[in-house]
Amino acid sequence: MTGIDRHLAEVRAGLDRLGPEEAWRAVRDGALLVDTRPEATRRAEGVIPGALVIERNHLEWRCDPAGEGALPQATSTRVRWIVFCDEGYASSLAAASLRAIGLTRATDLVGGFRAWRAAGLPVTAG
């Protein structure tokens, strides 16, 4: 295994990744679900109700409580951020990036939006 596949495997080894049902329970317990998919994808495929929309190029700045552009939800480095993309690849890299800046509870959704939808969890039109 070389290149991005190796890197992805290494990144995922350091994450406590959550399946759709686990993520659903974590959100009910206070975790924040973050949709990093592009607008066109959200519009075409739908959205998860209550998920914060932070496109990937803004993620670290919006989630870091010390950041100038931090969201009101970014109250501490202990916030549990659950990042998702379409299929769960880019979100693993994004969650690792959040951990690298000190957000130690950041993780991602295994299988991304598609797994959430396939599990029959809430989705609304985009």
JSON list of N, CA and C in Angstrom, two decimals, residues 1-46:
[
{"chain": "A", "resi": 1, "resn": "MET", "atom": "N", "xyz": [0.86, -1.18, 0.00]},
{"chain": "A", "resi": 1, "resn": "MET", "atom": "CA", "xyz": [0.00, 0.00, 0.00]},
{"chain": "A", "resi": 1, "resn": "MET", "atom": "C", "xyz": [0.90, 1.24, 0.00]},
{"chain": "A", "resi": 2, "resn": "THR", "atom": "N", "xyz": [0.60, 2.18, -0.88]},
{"chain": "A", "resi": 2, "resn": "THR", "atom": "CA", "xyz": [1.41, 3.39, -0.97]},
{"chain": "A", "resi": 2, "resn": "THR", "atom": "C", "xyz": [0.51, 4.61, -1.06]},
{"chain": "A", "resi": 3, "resn": "GLY", "atom": "N", "xyz": [1.13, 5.76, -1.00]},
{"chain": "A", "resi": 3, "resn": "GLY", "atom": "CA", "xyz": [0.44, 7.02, -1.25]},
{"chain": "A", "resi": 3, "resn": "GLY", "atom": "C", "xyz": [-0.74, 7.30, -0.33]},
{"chain": "A", "resi": 4, "resn": "ILE", "atom": "N", "xyz": [-1.82, 7.74, -0.94]},
{"chain": "A", "resi": 4, "resn": "ILE", "atom": "CA", "xyz": [-2.99, 8.18, -0.18]},
{"chain": "A", "resi": 4, "resn": "ILE", "atom": "C", "xyz": [-3.63, 7.04, 0.59]},
{"chain": "A", "resi": 5, "resn": "ASP", "atom": "N", "xyz": [-3.62, 5.83, 0.05]},
{"chain": "A", "resi": 5, "resn": "ASP", "atom": "CA", "xyz": [-4.22, 4.70, 0.77]},
{"chain": "A", "resi": 5, "resn": "ASP", "atom": "C", "xyz": [-3.49, 4.44, 2.09]},
{"chain": "A", "resi": 6, "resn": "ARG", "atom": "N", "xyz": [-2.17, 4.49, 2.06]},
{"chain": "A", "resi": 6, "resn": "ARG", "atom": "CA", "xyz": [-1.39, 4.31, 3.28]},
{"chain": "A", "resi": 6, "resn": "ARG", "atom": "C", "xyz": [-1.66, 5.45, 4.26]},
{"chain": "A", "resi": 7, "resn": "HIS", "atom": "N", "xyz": [-1.65, 6.66, 3.75]},
{"chain": "A", "resi": 7, "resn": "HIS", "atom": "CA", "xyz": [-1.90, 7.82, 4.60]},
{"chain": "A", "resi": 7, "resn": "HIS", "atom": "C", "xyz": [-3.28, 7.74, 5.24]},
{"chain": "A", "resi": 8, "resn": "LEU", "atom": "N", "xyz": [-4.27, 7.38, 4.46]},
{"chain": "A", "resi": 8, "resn": "LEU", "atom": "CA", "xyz": [-5.64, 7.26, 4.98]},
{"chain": "A", "resi": 8, "resn": "LEU", "atom": "C", "xyz": [-5.71, 6.19, 6.07]},
{"chain": "A", "resi": 9, "resn": "ALA", "atom": "N", "xyz": [-5.07, 5.07, 5.86]},
{"chain": "A", "resi": 9, "resn": "ALA", "atom": "CA", "xyz": [-5.07, 4.01, 6.87]},
{"chain": "A", "resi": 9, "resn": "ALA", "atom": "C", "xyz": [-4.40, 4.47, 8.16]},
{"chain": "A", "resi": 10, "resn": "GLU", "atom": "N", "xyz": [-3.30, 5.21, 8.03]},
{"chain": "A", "resi": 10, "resn": "GLU", "atom": "CA", "xyz": [-2.60, 5.73, 9.21]},
{"chain": "A", "resi": 10, "resn": "GLU", "atom": "C", "xyz": [-3.47, 6.73, 9.95]},
{"chain": "A", "resi": 11, "resn": "VAL", "atom": "N", "xyz": [-4.12, 7.61, 9.22]},
{"chain": "A", "resi": 11, "resn": "VAL", "atom": "CA", "xyz": [-5.00, 8.62, 9.82]},
{"chain": "A", "resi": 11, "resn": "VAL", "atom": "C", "xyz": [-6.14, 7.94, 10.56]},
{"chain": "A", "resi": 12, "resn": "ARG", "atom": "N", "xyz": [-6.77, 6.99, 9.91]},
{"chain": "A", "resi": 12, "resn": "ARG", "atom": "CA", "xyz": [-7.93, 6.31, 10.50]},
{"chain": "A", "resi": 12, "resn": "ARG", "atom": "C", "xyz": [-7.55, 5.52, 11.75]},
{"chain": "A", "resi": 13, "resn": "ALA", "atom": "N", "xyz": [-6.33, 5.04, 11.82]},
{"chain": "A", "resi": 13, "resn": "ALA", "atom": "CA", "xyz": [-5.88, 4.29, 13.00]},
{"chain": "A", "resi": 13, "resn": "ALA", "atom": "C", "xyz": [-5.89, 5.18, 14.24]},
{"chain": "A", "resi": 14, "resn": "GLY", "atom": "N", "xyz": [-5.79, 6.48, 14.05]},
{"chain": "A", "resi": 14, "resn": "GLY", "atom": "CA", "xyz": [-5.78, 7.41, 15.18]},
{"chain": "A", "resi": 14, "resn": "GLY", "atom": "C", "xyz": [-7.13, 8.02, 15.51]},
{"chain": "A", "resi": 15, "resn": "LEU", "atom": "N", "xyz": [-8.18, 7.59, 14.79]},
{"chain": "A", "resi": 15, "resn": "LEU", "atom": "CA", "xyz": [-9.52, 8.14, 15.01]},
{"chain": "A", "resi": 15, "resn": "LEU", "atom": "C", "xyz": [-10.43, 7.10, 15.65]},
{"chain": "A", "resi": 16, "resn": "ASP", "atom": "N", "xyz": [-11.35, 7.57, 16.46]},
{"chain": "A", "resi": 16, "resn": "ASP", "atom": "CA", "xyz": [-12.41, 6.73, 17.00]},
{"chain": "A", "resi": 16, "resn": "ASP", "atom": "C", "xyz": [-13.62, 6.94, 16.10]},
{"chain": "A", "resi": 17, "resn": "ARG", "atom": "N", "xyz": [-13.58, 6.35, 14.91]},
{"chain": "A", "resi": 17, "resn": "ARG", "atom": "CA", "xyz": [-14.60, 6.58, 13.89]},
{"chain": "A", "resi": 17, "resn": "ARG", "atom": "C", "xyz": [-15.95, 6.02, 14.34]},
{"chain": "A", "resi": 18, "resn": "LEU", "atom": "N", "xyz": [-17.02, 6.67, 13.91]},
{"chain": "A", "resi": 18, "resn": "LEU", "atom": "CA", "xyz": [-18.37, 6.28, 14.31]},
{"chain": "A", "resi": 18, "resn": "LEU", "atom": "C", "xyz": [-19.19, 5.86, 13.11]},
{"chain": "A", "resi": 19, "resn": "GLY", "atom": "N", "xyz": [-19.93, 4.77, 13.25]},
{"chain": "A", "resi": 19, "resn": "GLY", "atom": "CA", "xyz": [-20.90, 4.37, 12.25]},
{"chain": "A", "resi": 19, "resn": "GLY", "atom": "C", "xyz": [-22.12, 5.27, 12.37]},
{"chain": "A", "resi": 20, "resn": "PRO", "atom": "N", "xyz": [-23.04, 5.19, 11.44]},
{"chain": "A", "resi": 20, "resn": "PRO", "atom": "CA", "xyz": [-24.21, 6.07, 11.45]},
{"chain": "A", "resi": 20, "resn": "PRO", "atom": "C", "xyz": [-25.02, 6.03, 12.74]},
{"chain": "A", "resi": 21, "resn": "GLU", "atom": "N", "xyz": [-25.34, 4.86, 13.24]},
{"chain": "A", "resi": 21, "resn": "GLU", "atom": "CA", "xyz": [-26.12, 4.76, 14.48]},
{"chain": "A", "resi": 21, "resn": "GLU", "atom": "C", "xyz": [-25.36, 5.33, 15.68]},
{"chain": "A", "resi": 22, "resn": "GLU", "atom": "N", "xyz": [-24.05, 5.05, 15.74]},
{"chain": "A", "resi": 22, "resn": "GLU", "atom": "CA", "xyz": [-23.23, 5.60, 16.83]},
{"chain": "A", "resi": 22, "resn": "GLU", "atom": "C", "xyz": [-23.18, 7.12, 16.75]},
{"chain": "A", "resi": 23, "resn": "ALA", "atom": "N", "xyz": [-23.04, 7.65, 15.54]},
{"chain": "A", "resi": 23, "resn": "ALA", "atom": "CA", "xyz": [-23.01, 9.10, 15.36]},
{"chain": "A", "resi": 23, "resn": "ALA", "atom": "C", "xyz": [-24.35, 9.72, 15.77]},
{"chain": "A", "resi": 24, "resn": "TRP", "atom": "N", "xyz": [-25.43, 9.07, 15.40]},
{"chain": "A", "resi": 24, "resn": "TRP", "atom": "CA", "xyz": [-26.77, 9.55, 15.76]},
{"chain": "A", "resi": 24, "resn": "TRP", "atom": "C", "xyz": [-26.91, 9.65, 17.29]},
{"chain": "A", "resi": 25, "resn": "ARG", "atom": "N", "xyz": [-26.45, 8.60, 17.99]},
{"chain": "A", "resi": 25, "resn": "ARG", "atom": "CA", "xyz": [-26.49, 8.63, 19.46]},
{"chain": "A", "resi": 25, "resn": "ARG", "atom": "C", "xyz": [-25.58, 9.72, 20.02]},
{"chain": "A", "resi": 26, "resn": "ALA", "atom": "N", "xyz": [-24.40, 9.87, 19.44]},
{"chain": "A", "resi": 26, "resn": "ALA", "atom": "CA", "xyz": [-23.46, 10.89, 19.92]},
{"chain": "A", "resi": 26, "resn": "ALA", "atom": "C", "xyz": [-24.03, 12.29, 19.74]},
{"chain": "A", "resi": 27, "resn": "VAL", "atom": "N", "xyz": [-24.71, 12.54, 18.64]},
{"chain": "A", "resi": 27, "resn": "VAL", "atom": "CA", "xyz": [-25.35, 13.84, 18.41]},
{"chain": "A", "resi": 27, "resn": "VAL", "atom": "C", "xyz": [-26.43, 14.08, 19.46]},
{"chain": "A", "resi": 28, "resn": "ARG", "atom": "N", "xyz": [-27.20, 13.06, 19.75]},
{"chain": "A", "resi": 28, "resn": "ARG", "atom": "CA", "xyz": [-28.24, 13.21, 20.79]},
{"chain": "A", "resi": 28, "resn": "ARG", "atom": "C", "xyz": [-27.61, 13.49, 22.15]},
{"chain": "A", "resi": 29, "resn": "ASP", "atom": "N", "xyz": [-26.34, 13.07, 22.33]},
{"chain": "A", "resi": 29, "resn": "ASP", "atom": "CA", "xyz": [-25.63, 13.32, 23.59]},
{"chain": "A", "resi": 29, "resn": "ASP", "atom": "C", "xyz": [-24.80, 14.59, 23.56]},
{"chain": "A", "resi": 30, "resn": "GLY", "atom": "N", "xyz": [-24.92, 15.39, 22.50]},
{"chain": "A", "resi": 30, "resn": "GLY", "atom": "CA", "xyz": [-24.25, 16.69, 22.46]},
{"chain": "A", "resi": 30, "resn": "GLY", "atom": "C", "xyz": [-23.15, 16.87, 21.44]},
{"chain": "A", "resi": 31, "resn": "ALA", "atom": "N", "xyz": [-22.77, 15.82, 20.72]},
{"chain": "A", "resi": 31, "resn": "ALA", "atom": "CA", "xyz": [-21.75, 15.98, 19.68]},
{"chain": "A", "resi": 31, "resn": "ALA", "atom": "C", "xyz": [-22.30, 16.84, 18.54]},
{"chain": "A", "resi": 32, "resn": "LEU", "atom": "N", "xyz": [-21.40, 17.43, 17.79]},
{"chain": "A", "resi": 32, "resn": "LEU", "atom": "CA", "xyz": [-21.78, 18.27, 16.65]},
{"chain": "A", "resi": 32, "resn": "LEU", "atom": "C", "xyz": [-21.42, 17.57, 15.36]},
{"chain": "A", "resi": 33, "resn": "LEU", "atom": "N", "xyz": [-22.39, 17.44, 14.48]},
{"chain": "A", "resi": 33, "resn": "LEU", "atom": "CA", "xyz": [-22.21, 16.83, 13.19]},
{"chain": "A", "resi": 33, "resn": "LEU", "atom": "C", "xyz": [-21.90, 17.92, 12.17]},
{"chain": "A", "resi": 34, "resn": "VAL", "atom": "N", "xyz": [-20.84, 17.72, 11.40]},
{"chain": "A", "resi": 34, "resn": "VAL", "atom": "CA", "xyz": [-20.38, 18.74, 10.46]},
{"chain": "A", "resi": 34, "resn": "VAL", "atom": "C", "xyz": [-20.35, 18.19, 9.04]},
{"chain": "A", "resi": 35, "resn": "ASP", "atom": "N", "xyz": [-21.13, 18.82, 8.16]},
{"chain": "A", "resi": 35, "resn": "ASP", "atom": "CA", "xyz": [-21.21, 18.45, 6.76]},
{"chain": "A", "resi": 35, "resn": "ASP", "atom": "C", "xyz": [-20.21, 19.28, 5.97]},
{"chain": "A", "resi": 36, "resn": "THR", "atom": "N", "xyz": [-19.20, 18.60, 5.39]},
{"chain": "A", "resi": 36, "resn": "THR", "atom": "CA", "xyz": [-18.17, 19.32, 4.64]},
{"chain": "A", "resi": 36, "resn": "THR", "atom": "C", "xyz": [-18.38, 19.22, 3.13]},
{"chain": "A", "resi": 37, "resn": "ARG", "atom": "N", "xyz": [-19.49, 18.62, 2.71]},
{"chain": "A", "resi": 37, "resn": "ARG", "atom": "CA", "xyz": [-19.73, 18.43, 1.27]},
{"chain": "A", "resi": 37, "resn": "ARG", "atom": "C", "xyz": [-19.99, 19.76, 0.57]},
{"chain": "A", "resi": 38, "resn": "PRO", "atom": "N", "xyz": [-19.65, 19.86, -0.70]},
{"chain": "A", "resi": 38, "resn": "PRO", "atom": "CA", "xyz": [-19.92, 21.08, -1.46]},
{"chain": "A", "resi": 38, "resn": "PRO", "atom": "C", "xyz": [-21.43, 21.33, -1.58]},
{"chain": "A", "resi": 39, "resn": "GLU", "atom": "N", "xyz": [-21.77, 22.59, -1.77]},
{"chain": "A", "resi": 39, "resn": "GLU", "atom": "CA", "xyz": [-23.17, 22.99, -1.87]},
{"chain": "A", "resi": 39, "resn": "GLU", "atom": "C", "xyz": [-23.94, 22.20, -2.93]},
{"chain": "A", "resi": 40, "resn": "ALA", "atom": "N", "xyz": [-23.36, 22.01, -4.09]},
{"chain": "A", "resi": 40, "resn": "ALA", "atom": "CA", "xyz": [-24.06, 21.30, -5.17]},
{"chain": "A", "resi": 40, "resn": "ALA", "atom": "C", "xyz": [-24.41, 19.87, -4.75]},
{"chain": "A", "resi": 41, "resn": "THR", "atom": "N", "xyz": [-23.54, 19.23, -4.01]},
{"chain": "A", "resi": 41, "resn": "THR", "atom": "CA", "xyz": [-23.79, 17.86, -3.55]},
{"chain": "A", "resi": 41, "resn": "THR", "atom": "C", "xyz": [-24.90, 17.86, -2.51]},
{"chain": "A", "resi": 42, "resn": "ARG", "atom": "N", "xyz": [-24.86, 18.81, -1.59]},
{"chain": "A", "resi": 42, "resn": "ARG", "atom": "CA", "xyz": [-25.92, 18.90, -0.58]},
{"chain": "A", "resi": 42, "resn": "ARG", "atom": "C", "xyz": [-27.27, 19.13, -1.25]},
{"chain": "A", "resi": 43, "resn": "ARG", "atom": "N", "xyz": [-27.28, 20.01, -2.23]},
{"chain": "A", "resi": 43, "resn": "ARG", "atom": "CA", "xyz": [-28.52, 20.32, -2.94]},
{"chain": "A", "resi": 43, "resn": "ARG", "atom": "C", "xyz": [-29.07, 19.09, -3.67]},
{"chain": "A", "resi": 44, "resn": "ALA", "atom": "N", "xyz": [-28.19, 18.32, -4.27]},
{"chain": "A", "resi": 44, "resn": "ALA", "atom": "CA", "xyz": [-28.60, 17.15, -5.06]},
{"chain": "A", "resi": 44, "resn": "ALA", "atom": "C", "xyz": [-28.98, 15.95, -4.19]},
{"chain": "A", "resi": 45, "resn": "GLU", "atom": "N", "xyz": [-28.26, 15.72, -3.10]},
{"chain": "A", "resi": 45, "resn": "GLU", "atom": "CA", "xyz": [-28.44, 14.50, -2.32]},
{"chain": "A", "resi": 45, "resn": "GLU", "atom": "C", "xyz": [-29.21, 14.68, -1.03]},
{"chain": "A", "resi": 46, "resn": "GLY", "atom": "N", "xyz": [-29.33, 15.92, -0.54]},
{"chain": "A", "resi": 46, "resn": "GLY", "atom": "CA", "xyz": [-30.02, 16.16, 0.72]},
{"chain": "A", "resi": 46, "resn": "GLY", "atom": "C", "xyz": [-29.04, 16.48, 1.83]}
]
